[in-house]
PDB file of C-alpha atoms in Angstrom:
ATOM      1  CA  THR A   6     119.057  88.630  97.032  1.00 76.00           C
ATOM      2  CA  LYS A   7     116.717  86.552  95.425  1.00 82.00           C
ATOM      3  CA  ALA A   8     119.890  84.181  94.360  1.00 85.00           C
ATOM      4  CA  THR A   9     119.970  83.576  98.101  1.00 85.00           C
ATOM      5  CA  ALA A  10     116.345  83.420  97.775  1.00 84.00           C
ATOM      6  CA  ALA A  11     116.592  80.711  95.781  1.00 83.00           C
ATOM      7  CA  ILE A  12     119.440  78.743  98.305  1.00 81.00           C
ATOM      8  CA  VAL A  13     117.175  79.139 101.263  1.00 79.00           C
ATOM      9  CA  ASN A  14     114.296  77.083  99.528  1.00 78.00           C
ATOM     10  CA  LEU A  15     116.666  74.455  98.092  1.00 76.00           C
ATOM     11  CA  LEU A  16     118.452  73.949 102.060  1.00 73.00           C
ATOM     12  CA  GLN A  17     114.121  73.844 103.069  1.00 69.00           C
ATOM     13  CA  ARG A  18     113.784  71.191 100.854  1.00 66.00           C
ATOM     14  CA  ASN A  19     116.625  69.134 101.171  1.00 57.00           C
ATOM     15  CA  GLN A  20     116.230  69.128 104.521  1.00 53.00           C
ATOM     16  CA  GLN A  21     112.806  67.300 103.959  1.00 49.00           C
ATOM     17  CA  THR A  22     113.610  65.357 101.983  1.00 45.00           C
ATOM     18  CA  ALA A  23     116.372  63.985 104.428  1.00 41.00           C
ATOM     19  CA  THR A  24     114.252  62.733 106.770  1.00 41.00           C
ATOM     20  CA  GLY A  25     111.383  61.263 104.852  1.00 47.00           C
ATOM     21  CA  TRP A  26     109.827  60.732 102.343  1.00 52.00           C
ATOM     22  CA  PRO A  27     109.876  63.319  99.940  1.00 59.00           C
ATOM     23  CA  ALA A  28     106.814  65.157 100.349  1.00 63.00           C
ATOM     24  CA  THR A  29     103.629  65.172  96.535  1.00 66.00           C
ATOM     25  CA  LEU A  30     101.190  67.287  96.774  1.00 63.00           C
ATOM     26  CA  LYS A  31      98.254  67.516  94.672  1.00 67.00           C
ATOM     27  CA  SER A  32      95.145  69.723  93.140  1.00 70.00           C
ATOM     28  CA  GLY A  33      93.248  69.897  90.026  1.00 68.00           C
ATOM     29  CA  ILE A  34      91.903  72.909  87.514  1.00 75.00           C
ATOM     30  CA  ASN A  35      88.928  72.291  85.692  1.00 69.00           C
ATOM     31  CA  LYS A  36      89.599  68.065  85.961  1.00 70.00           C
ATOM     32  CA  THR A  37      93.403  68.609  85.703  1.00 73.00           C
ATOM     33  CA  ALA A  38      95.536  67.401  87.768  1.00 76.00           C
ATOM     34  CA  LEU A  39      98.180  68.918  88.859  1.00 80.00           C
ATOM     35  CA  THR A  40     101.337  67.180  90.866  1.00 81.00           C
ATOM     36  CA  VAL A  41     104.240  68.416  92.446  1.00 82.00           C
ATOM     37  CA  THR A  42     107.231  66.549  94.755  1.00 78.00           C
ATOM     38  CA  ASP A  43     110.204  67.869  96.934  1.00 71.00           C
ATOM     39  CA  ASN A  44     112.422  65.238  95.163  1.00 69.00           C
ATOM     40  CA  LEU A  45     115.364  66.979  94.657  1.00 65.00           C
ATOM     41  CA  PHE A  46     116.724  64.835  92.300  1.00 66.00           C
ATOM     42  CA  GLY A  47     113.542  63.262  90.316  1.00 69.00           C
ATOM     43  CA  GLY A  48     110.270  65.815  92.294  1.00 73.00           C
ATOM     44  CA  GLN A  49     109.177  67.969  90.572  1.00 77.00           C
ATOM     45  CA  LEU A  50     108.776  71.518  91.852  1.00 77.00           C
ATOM     46  CA  PHE A  51     105.582  73.395  89.469  1.00 81.00           C
ATOM     47  CA  SER A  52     102.505  72.330  87.604  1.00 82.00           C
ATOM     48  CA  PHE A  53     100.971  74.165  85.074  1.00 83.00           C
ATOM     49  CA  ALA A  54      96.818  74.440  83.668  1.00 81.00           C
ATOM     50  CA  GLU A  55      95.036  76.596  81.288  1.00 81.00           C
ATOM     51  CA  THR A  56      91.688  77.148  82.805  1.00 80.00           C
ATOM     52  CA  ASN A  57      89.466  80.415  80.839  1.00 79.00           C
ATOM     53  CA  ALA A  58      88.114  81.274  84.960  1.00 77.00           C
ATOM     54  CA  PHE A  59      89.745  80.490  87.845  1.00 75.00           C
ATOM     55  CA  PRO A  60      88.440  78.034  91.000  1.00 76.00           C
ATOM     56  CA  SER A  61      86.534  79.877  93.722  1.00 76.00           C
ATOM     57  CA  SER A  62      88.237  77.537  95.947  1.00 77.00           C
ATOM     58  CA  LEU A  63      91.507  75.338  95.654  1.00 78.00           C
ATOM     59  CA  THR A  64      92.841  72.676  98.462  1.00 78.00           C
ATOM     60  CA  ILE A  65      95.718  70.832  98.768  1.00 78.00           C
ATOM     61  CA  ALA A  66      97.083  67.379  99.752  1.00 78.00           C
ATOM     62  CA  ASN A  67      99.740  65.361 100.650  1.00 78.00           C
ATOM     63  CA  ASP A  68     100.539  62.346  99.806  1.00 74.00           C
ATOM     64  CA  ASN A  69     102.118  61.166 103.115  1.00 74.00           C
ATOM     65  CA  ASN A  70     102.654  62.096 106.188  1.00 73.00           C
ATOM     66  CA  VAL A  71     105.978  65.918 105.933  1.00 69.00           C
ATOM     67  CA  ASN A  72     104.929  68.348 106.155  1.00 72.00           C
ATOM     68  CA  ALA A  73     104.879  70.741 102.979  1.00 72.00           C
ATOM     69  CA  THR A  74     103.450  73.594 101.729  1.00 73.00           C
ATOM     70  CA  GLY A  75     102.615  74.396  98.668  1.00 74.00           C
ATOM     71  CA  GLY A  76     100.910  77.716  96.751  1.00 77.00           C
ATOM     72  CA  PHE A  77      99.540  78.738  93.606  1.00 79.00           C
ATOM     73  CA  ASN A  78     100.494  81.571  91.035  1.00 81.00           C
ATOM     74  CA  TYR A  79      97.728  82.628  89.066  1.00 79.00           C
ATOM     75  CA  TYR A  80      98.964  84.445  85.131  1.00 77.00           C
ATOM     76  CA  TYR A  81      96.459  86.309  82.815  1.00 73.00           C
ATOM     77  CA  PHE A  82      96.811  88.536  79.816  1.00 70.00           C
ATOM     78  CA  SER A  83      95.484  91.722  79.791  1.00 68.00           C
ATOM     79  CA  ALA A  84      95.689  95.346  78.608  1.00 64.00           C
ATOM     80  CA  GLU A  85      94.829  96.916  81.311  1.00 70.00           C
ATOM     81  CA  PRO A  86      97.131  96.744  84.089  1.00 73.00           C
ATOM     82  CA  PRO A  87      96.989  95.390  86.984  1.00 73.00           C
ATOM     83  CA  ALA A  88      94.903  97.345  90.499  1.00 73.00           C
ATOM     84  CA  SER A  89      97.324  99.247  92.379  1.00 74.00           C
ATOM     85  CA  LYS A  90      98.407  98.461  95.499  1.00 69.00           C
ATOM     86  CA  ALA A  91     100.483 100.852  97.015  1.00 69.00           C
ATOM     87  CA  GLY A  92      97.949 103.849  97.405  1.00 71.00           C
ATOM     88  CA  SER A  93      99.355 106.887  98.202  1.00 83.00           C
ATOM     89  CA  VAL A  94     103.431 106.117  98.433  1.00 91.00           C
ATOM     90  CA  VAL A  95     104.177 106.530  94.873  1.00 93.00           C
ATOM     91  CA  SER A  96     102.426 106.248  91.198  1.00 93.00           C
ATOM     92  CA  ILE A  97     104.672 105.633  88.219  1.00 94.00           C
ATOM     93  CA  THR A  98     103.203 107.054  84.225  1.00 94.00           C
ATOM     94  CA  LYS A  99     104.825 106.422  80.756  1.00 94.00           C
ATOM     95  CA  GLN A 100     104.704 108.892  78.049  1.00 95.00           C
ATOM     96  CA  GLN A 101     107.364 108.781  74.953  1.00 95.00           C
ATOM     97  CA  TYR A 102     107.651 110.993  72.589  1.00 96.00           C
ATOM     98  CA  ARG A 103     109.103 112.020  68.672  1.00 96.00           C
ATOM     99  CA  PHE A 104     112.204 113.546  68.299  1.00 96.00           C
ATOM    100  CA  ASN A 105     111.153 115.822  65.244  1.00 94.00           C
ATOM    101  CA  LYS A 106     114.173 117.391  63.216  1.00 91.00           C
ATOM    102  CA  GLN A 107     112.424 120.785  62.470  1.00 92.00           C
ATOM    103  CA  THR A 108     112.162 122.024  66.173  1.00 93.00           C
ATOM    104  CA  ASN A 109     115.512 119.595  67.162  1.00 94.00           C
ATOM    105  CA  GLY A 110     113.136 118.448  70.900  1.00 95.00           C
ATOM    106  CA  TRP A 111     110.703 115.466  71.335  1.00 96.00           C
ATOM    107  CA  ASP A 112     106.253 115.270  70.817  1.00 96.00           C
ATOM    108  CA  ALA A 113     104.138 113.912  73.238  1.00 95.00           C
ATOM    109  CA  ILE A 114     103.002 110.649  71.165  1.00 93.00           C
ATOM    110  CA  ASP A 115      99.167 108.533  71.602  1.00 90.00           C
ATOM    111  CA  ASN A 116      97.549 106.198  70.120  1.00 87.00           C
ATOM    112  CA  ASN A 117      95.909 108.062  66.775  1.00 89.00           C
ATOM    113  CA  THR A 118     100.094 108.941  66.396  1.00 93.00           C
ATOM    114  CA  VAL A 119     101.282 107.585  63.282  1.00 94.00           C
ATOM    115  CA  LEU A 120     105.466 106.498  63.415  1.00 95.00           C
ATOM    116  CA  LYS A 121     107.366 105.679  60.819  1.00 94.00           C
ATOM    117  CA  ILE A 122     110.192 103.530  60.019  1.00 94.00           C
ATOM    118  CA  ALA A 123     113.608 104.893  61.934  1.00 93.00           C
ATOM    119  CA  ASP A 124     112.185 107.645  64.455  1.00 95.00           C
ATOM    120  CA  LYS A 125     113.484 108.288  67.551  1.00 95.00           C
ATOM    121  CA  ILE A 126     111.382 107.090  69.930  1.00 95.00           C
ATOM    122  CA  LYS A 127     112.222 108.428  73.976  1.00 95.00           C
ATOM    123  CA  THR A 128     109.808 106.722  76.960  1.00 95.00           C
ATOM    124  CA  VAL A 129     110.211 109.112  79.887  1.00 96.00           C
ATOM    125  CA  LEU A 130     108.632 107.426  83.613  1.00 96.00           C
ATOM    126  CA  THR A 131     107.321 109.873  86.188  1.00 96.00           C
ATOM    127  CA  ILE A 132     108.394 108.126  89.485  1.00 96.00           C
ATOM    128  CA  THR A 133     106.320 110.089  92.257  1.00 95.00           C
ATOM    129  CA  ALA A 134     106.364 109.296  95.836  1.00 95.00           C
ATOM    130  CA  SER A 135     105.302 110.324  98.737  1.00 94.00           C
ATOM    131  CA  LYS A 136     107.874 109.253 101.220  1.00 93.00           C
ATOM    132  CA  GLN A 137     111.977 107.747  99.817  1.00 95.00           C
ATOM    133  CA  LEU A 138     111.656 104.138  99.151  1.00 95.00           C
ATOM    134  CA  LYS A 139     114.131 102.541  99.223  1.00 95.00           C
ATOM    135  CA  TYR A 140     115.063  99.340  96.566  1.00 96.00           C
ATOM    136  CA  VAL A 141     112.867  99.912  93.936  1.00 96.00           C
ATOM    137  CA  PHE A 142     112.399  97.081  90.449  1.00 97.00           C
ATOM    138  CA  ILE A 143     110.803  98.642  87.762  1.00 97.00           C
ATOM    139  CA  ASP A 144     109.820  96.995  84.497  1.00 95.00           C
ATOM    140  CA  ASP A 145     108.826  98.629  81.640  1.00 95.00           C
ATOM    141  CA  LYS A 146     107.419  96.398  78.402  1.00 91.00           C
ATOM    142  CA  LYS A 147     108.698  97.534  75.220  1.00 90.00           C
ATOM    143  CA  ALA A 148     106.535  97.535  71.492  1.00 91.00           C
ATOM    144  CA  ALA A 149     108.288  94.703  69.779  1.00 91.00           C
ATOM    145  CA  ALA A 150     108.093  97.298  67.023  1.00 92.00           C
ATOM    146  CA  LEU A 151     110.946  99.288  69.587  1.00 93.00           C
ATOM    147  CA  GLU A 152     114.829  98.428  69.036  1.00 91.00           C
ATOM    148  CA  PRO A 153     117.115 100.167  71.431  1.00 89.00           C
ATOM    149  CA  ALA A 154     119.111 103.358  69.932  1.00 88.00           C
ATOM    150  CA  GLU A 155     122.472 103.451  68.802  1.00 80.00           C
ATOM    151  CA  GLY A 156     124.566 103.811  72.193  1.00 76.00           C
ATOM    152  CA  LEU A 157     121.832 101.626  74.914  1.00 81.00           C
ATOM    153  CA  SER A 158     122.957  99.728  76.956  1.00 83.00           C
ATOM    154  CA  SER A 159     122.713  97.877  80.431  1.00 88.00           C
ATOM    155  CA  GLY A 160     124.767 100.291  83.241  1.00 91.00           C
ATOM    156  CA  TYR A 161     124.622 102.720  85.608  1.00 93.00           C
ATOM    157  CA  GLN A 162     122.255 105.852  85.179  1.00 91.00           C
ATOM    158  CA  TYR A 163     121.761 109.359  86.331  1.00 88.00           C
ATOM    159  CA  GLY A 164     118.936 110.496  85.976  1.00 84.00           C
ATOM    160  CA  ASP A 165     115.748 113.287  87.692  1.00 84.00           C
ATOM    161  CA  HIS A 166     116.554 113.314  91.414  1.00 88.00           C
ATOM    162  CA  ILE A 167     117.352 108.842  91.484  1.00 93.00           C
ATOM    163  CA  GLN A 168     120.101 106.608  91.049  1.00 94.00           C
ATOM    164  CA  TYR A 169     120.319 103.133  88.506  1.00 96.00           C
ATOM    165  CA  TYR A 170     121.090 100.943  87.141  1.00 96.00           C
ATOM    166  CA  GLN A 171     119.678 100.129  83.490  1.00 94.00           C
ATOM    167  CA  SER A 172     119.459  96.539  82.086  1.00 93.00           C
ATOM    168  CA  ALA A 173     118.090  95.786  78.642  1.00 90.00           C
ATOM    169  CA  ARG A 174     115.669  93.244  77.731  1.00 88.00           C
ATOM    170  CA  ASP A 175     114.970  91.862  74.782  1.00 87.00           C
ATOM    171  CA  ALA A 176     111.069  92.595  75.910  1.00 88.00           C
ATOM    172  CA  GLY A 177     112.476  95.505  77.224  1.00 91.00           C
ATOM    173  CA  MET A 178     113.889  97.853  79.521  1.00 94.00           C
ATOM    174  CA  GLN A 179     114.622  97.330  83.653  1.00 95.00           C
ATOM    175  CA  PHE A 180     115.670  99.427  86.053  1.00 96.00           C
ATOM    176  CA  PHE A 181     116.838  99.260  89.872  1.00 96.00           C
ATOM    177  CA  ALA A 182     117.584 102.308  92.296  1.00 96.00           C
ATOM    178  CA  GLU A 183     118.865 101.151  96.057  1.00 95.00           C
ATOM    179  CA  THR A 184     117.404 104.900  96.583  1.00 95.00           C
ATOM    180  CA  VAL A 185     113.548 106.620  95.601  1.00 95.00           C
ATOM    181  CA  ALA A 186     113.406 110.046  96.867  1.00 94.00           C
ATOM    182  CA  SER A 187     111.038 110.946  97.983  1.00 94.00           C
ATOM    183  CA  GLY A 188     109.077 113.940  95.032  1.00 94.00           C
ATOM    184  CA  VAL A 189     109.578 113.578  91.487  1.00 95.00           C
ATOM    185  CA  SER A 190     112.509 111.298  89.848  1.00 95.00           C
ATOM    186  CA  SER A 191     112.526 110.523  86.244  1.00 95.00           C
ATOM    187  CA  ILE A 192     113.647 108.109  84.259  1.00 95.00           C
ATOM    188  CA  SER A 193     114.452 108.437  80.114  1.00 94.00           C
ATOM    189  CA  TYR A 194     115.565 105.864  77.511  1.00 94.00           C
ATOM    190  CA  GLU A 195     115.997 105.828  74.122  1.00 94.00           C
ATOM    191  CA  THR A 196     114.775 103.916  71.026  1.00 94.00           C
ATOM    192  CA  VAL A 197     114.377 103.774  66.637  1.00 95.00           C
ATOM    193  CA  VAL A 198     110.853 102.080  65.089  1.00 94.00           C
ATOM    194  CA  ALA A 199     112.454  99.215  63.325  1.00 93.00           C
ATOM    195  CA  THR A 200     108.916  97.389  62.103  1.00 92.00           C
ATOM    196  CA  GLU A 201     106.156  99.117  60.550  1.00 93.00           C
ATOM    197  CA  GLY A 202     102.331  97.259  61.557  1.00 93.00           C
ATOM    198  CA  LYS A 203     100.212  98.041  64.785  1.00 93.00           C
ATOM    199  CA  PHE A 204     101.970  97.039  68.135  1.00 92.00           C
ATOM    200  CA  TYR A 205     101.548  98.081  72.196  1.00 89.00           C
ATOM    201  CA  GLY A 206     103.283  98.336  74.419  1.00 86.00           C
ATOM    202  CA  GLY A 207     102.937  96.168  77.817  1.00 84.00           C
ATOM    203  CA  THR A 208     102.381  97.414  81.087  1.00 88.00           C
ATOM    204  CA  THR A 209     105.532  99.230  83.635  1.00 93.00           C
ATOM    205  CA  SER A 210     105.438  97.687  87.507  1.00 93.00           C
ATOM    206  CA  LEU A 211     107.286  99.188  89.791  1.00 95.00           C
ATOM    207  CA  GLN A 212     107.616  96.995  93.514  1.00 94.00           C
ATOM    208  CA  CYS A 213     110.529  97.811  96.066  1.00 94.00           C
ATOM    209  CA  MET A 214     112.088  94.748  96.426  1.00 92.00           C
ATOM    210  CA  TYR A 215     112.185  94.342 100.312  1.00 90.00           C
ATOM    211  CA  GLN A 216     108.348  95.337 100.583  1.00 89.00           C
ATOM    212  CA  PRO A 217     106.474  93.829  98.055  1.00 86.00           C
ATOM    213  CA  GLN A 218     102.883  95.204  99.076  1.00 88.00           C
ATOM    214  CA  VAL A 219     104.302  98.617  97.735  1.00 92.00           C
ATOM    215  CA  ARG A 220     104.175  97.990  94.211  1.00 92.00           C
ATOM    216  CA  THR A 221     101.593 100.262  92.112  1.00 93.00           C
ATOM    217  CA  TYR A 222     101.837  99.770  87.466  1.00 92.00           C
ATOM    218  CA  ALA A 223     101.509 102.386  84.400  1.00 91.00           C
ATOM    219  CA  LYS A 224      99.316 100.979  81.788  1.00 88.00           C
ATOM    220  CA  GLY A 225     100.916 100.429  78.691  1.00 86.00           C
ATOM    221  CA  GLY A 226      99.599 101.832  74.861  1.00 85.00           C
ATOM    222  CA  GLU A 227      99.070 101.219  71.327  1.00 89.00           C
ATOM    223  CA  ILE A 228     101.705 102.825  68.665  1.00 90.00           C
ATOM    224  CA  ARG A 229     100.905 102.182  64.528  1.00 93.00           C
ATOM    225  CA  VAL A 230     104.404 102.719  62.389  1.00 94.00           C
ATOM    226  CA  VAL A 231     104.215 102.599  57.677  1.00 92.00           C
ATOM    227  CA  LYS A 232     106.382 102.675  55.953  1.00 83.00           C
TER     228      LYS A 232
END
């Protein structure tokens, strides 16, 4: 679906370029010029500028009479997840557990737990939905100290009341479910502690691909590791 959208955007830009001069949009942030053009051969399709405070208003100007559209994306870094836009439709929580060799079970961990290298960690993502959801994408950012457990690979999995495809990435785990049933479902995977130090796991995001307004987040946590 994302590849299809990219092709549609390419065809739109190609049509504009074929019927007139390439469109050039200009704006600015903190006196830094932002210029983009839809010229397929020598154009610049995006531009970036760094700012400590996002301006209250921005203006896009076009150099010529060719019809063109443009937009702004604002990226920021925060320990707190963004406010949920899913309302009461869906929520997601994240809890991590450490394997206890003495009890042969899993003990919940929090920001005060001190981990050791080679500890086994299980991450559980719990989804609570008030209605059935279709085509759901979940992105879980892991702490840098955690490495995938042996045997953890990409492929189809069957969790608690949910079927999904999981993809193991360097930055974390990604999951895609064609259907998430109403009620409570959970996804889990295992990692191993590999590095000592203090680390922070990023936020977990859940979004419906064809209903982007249905989007929610789970807060990441801090972990401490000693030898």
